[in-house]
Amino acid sequence: MGFLYRKLVRRLLFGFNPELAHNAAIRSAGVLQSFKLANLITELLSKAKDFPVSVAGLKFKNPVGLAAGFDKDCEVPKFLSRLGFGFLELGTVTLRPQNGNPKPRLFRISEKKALINRMGFNNAGAYQAARSLERLLPLDIPVGINIGKNADCSLALAPKNYLEALKILYPYGDYFAVNISSPNTLQLRELHQKEKLESLLDPMLDFASGQKIKKPFFIKISPDLEASELESAVSTAVSRGFGLIASNTTTRRDGLPQRWQNHEGGLSGALLKKLADQILKKTAMLAAGRVPIIGVGGVCDGPSAIKKLRLGADLVQVYSGLIYEGPFLVKEILEYMDKIGYRGGAR
Ligand SMILES: Cc1cc2nc3c(=O)[nH]c(=O)nc-3n(C[C@H](O)[C@H](O)[C@H](O)COP(=O)(O)O)c2cc1C
């Protein structure tokens, strides 16, 4: 099936502007998920062996999840859950709706199987996401919700902005990812700094500790951090029991053809893989098993997923790989895991 995607569907989709193709895919998924038969067929086609794993108190049927940014408005989790994923991360959702950056803002570098995006958290806001999830949940796999900051909110007001979004979305997520690492929201990455990060996380923890059901939290970090910045972010996360997601897109341009060098935005896909693996390895060493870790960046097949698990990730996520390899990528990864006799771990 992956072969068919690469030979036929990809050619068709790549004839369109990337954002248009993405929106068309989301709309089609929205239609499909309302038909039982379509859900059933998708599930049958995506079926693969389970690799059960327990992470952060949640049970996953396999460790391969969808990365944030694909379903920003939480519109199609039901369809996505039929593609074999072990979990989904939806969003980034911000408290208030916002348009994001001017278009065009998503670019394919097909010859390198990479993407550049400067979407800027275009989304319909937390209330709209909650309404959608109210209708579409529960699913039979865990759902994470990734939360970010509104572009017009200052860093000083960021803690309140994140907290308000969290309060609206708390009933719907099985875990929450605090996104401090998108390169497309001005100053967002400054939230990695110790004091700023503490002031961001502590109110969320306070809120969560007052809730009946305790849910795990993760911080999604940048791959562009200096060693000392990474150490500080990991130690702040560990001290508060937050897991880590390594990593978001990079502003580095290593390996990018000359004509793309000056395109602003975050680079993902195959060109991010080496850097994302390095940051994952360092993160795992610093965290030393005290909190769970999700590895993301450049996963495009079985070996690249396994590498992240061996570097210390408890779970992995994919985004750009889905664009280049298609919706049966998860099945292909799981088949590879089966072929090499992979035995998942549990924490
Ligand atoms: C078009 C696009 C939009 C994205 N939007 C988000 C987002 O809203 N929030 C987020 O945390 N990450 C976002 N990401 C980053 C991905 O979740 C992921 O961390 C990154 O792309 C690296 O993984 P990949 O190489 O498998 O794509 C986005 C990535 C792409 C390509």
Coordinates of N, CA and C in Angstrom, one line a residue, residues 29 185 206-207 226 235 345:
A29 N -10.3 13.3 5.4 CA -10.3 12.4 6.6 C -11.6 12.7 7.4
T185 N 7.0 31.5 16.4 CA 6.3 32.4 17.2 C 7.4 33.2 17.9
D206 N 0.1 23.3 39.5 CA -0.8 23.6 40.6 C -2.2 23.3 40.2
F207 N -2.6 23.7 38.9 CA -3.9 23.4 38.4 C -4.2 21.9 38.4
E226 N 21.9 25.2 23.1 CA 23.3 25.0 23.5 C 23.2 24.0 24.6
S235 N 16.7 19.7 33.5 CA 16.7 19.6 34.9 C 15.4 20.2 35.4
G345 N 10.1 -1.8 25.6 CA 10.4 -1.8 27.0 C 9.2 -1.1 27.7

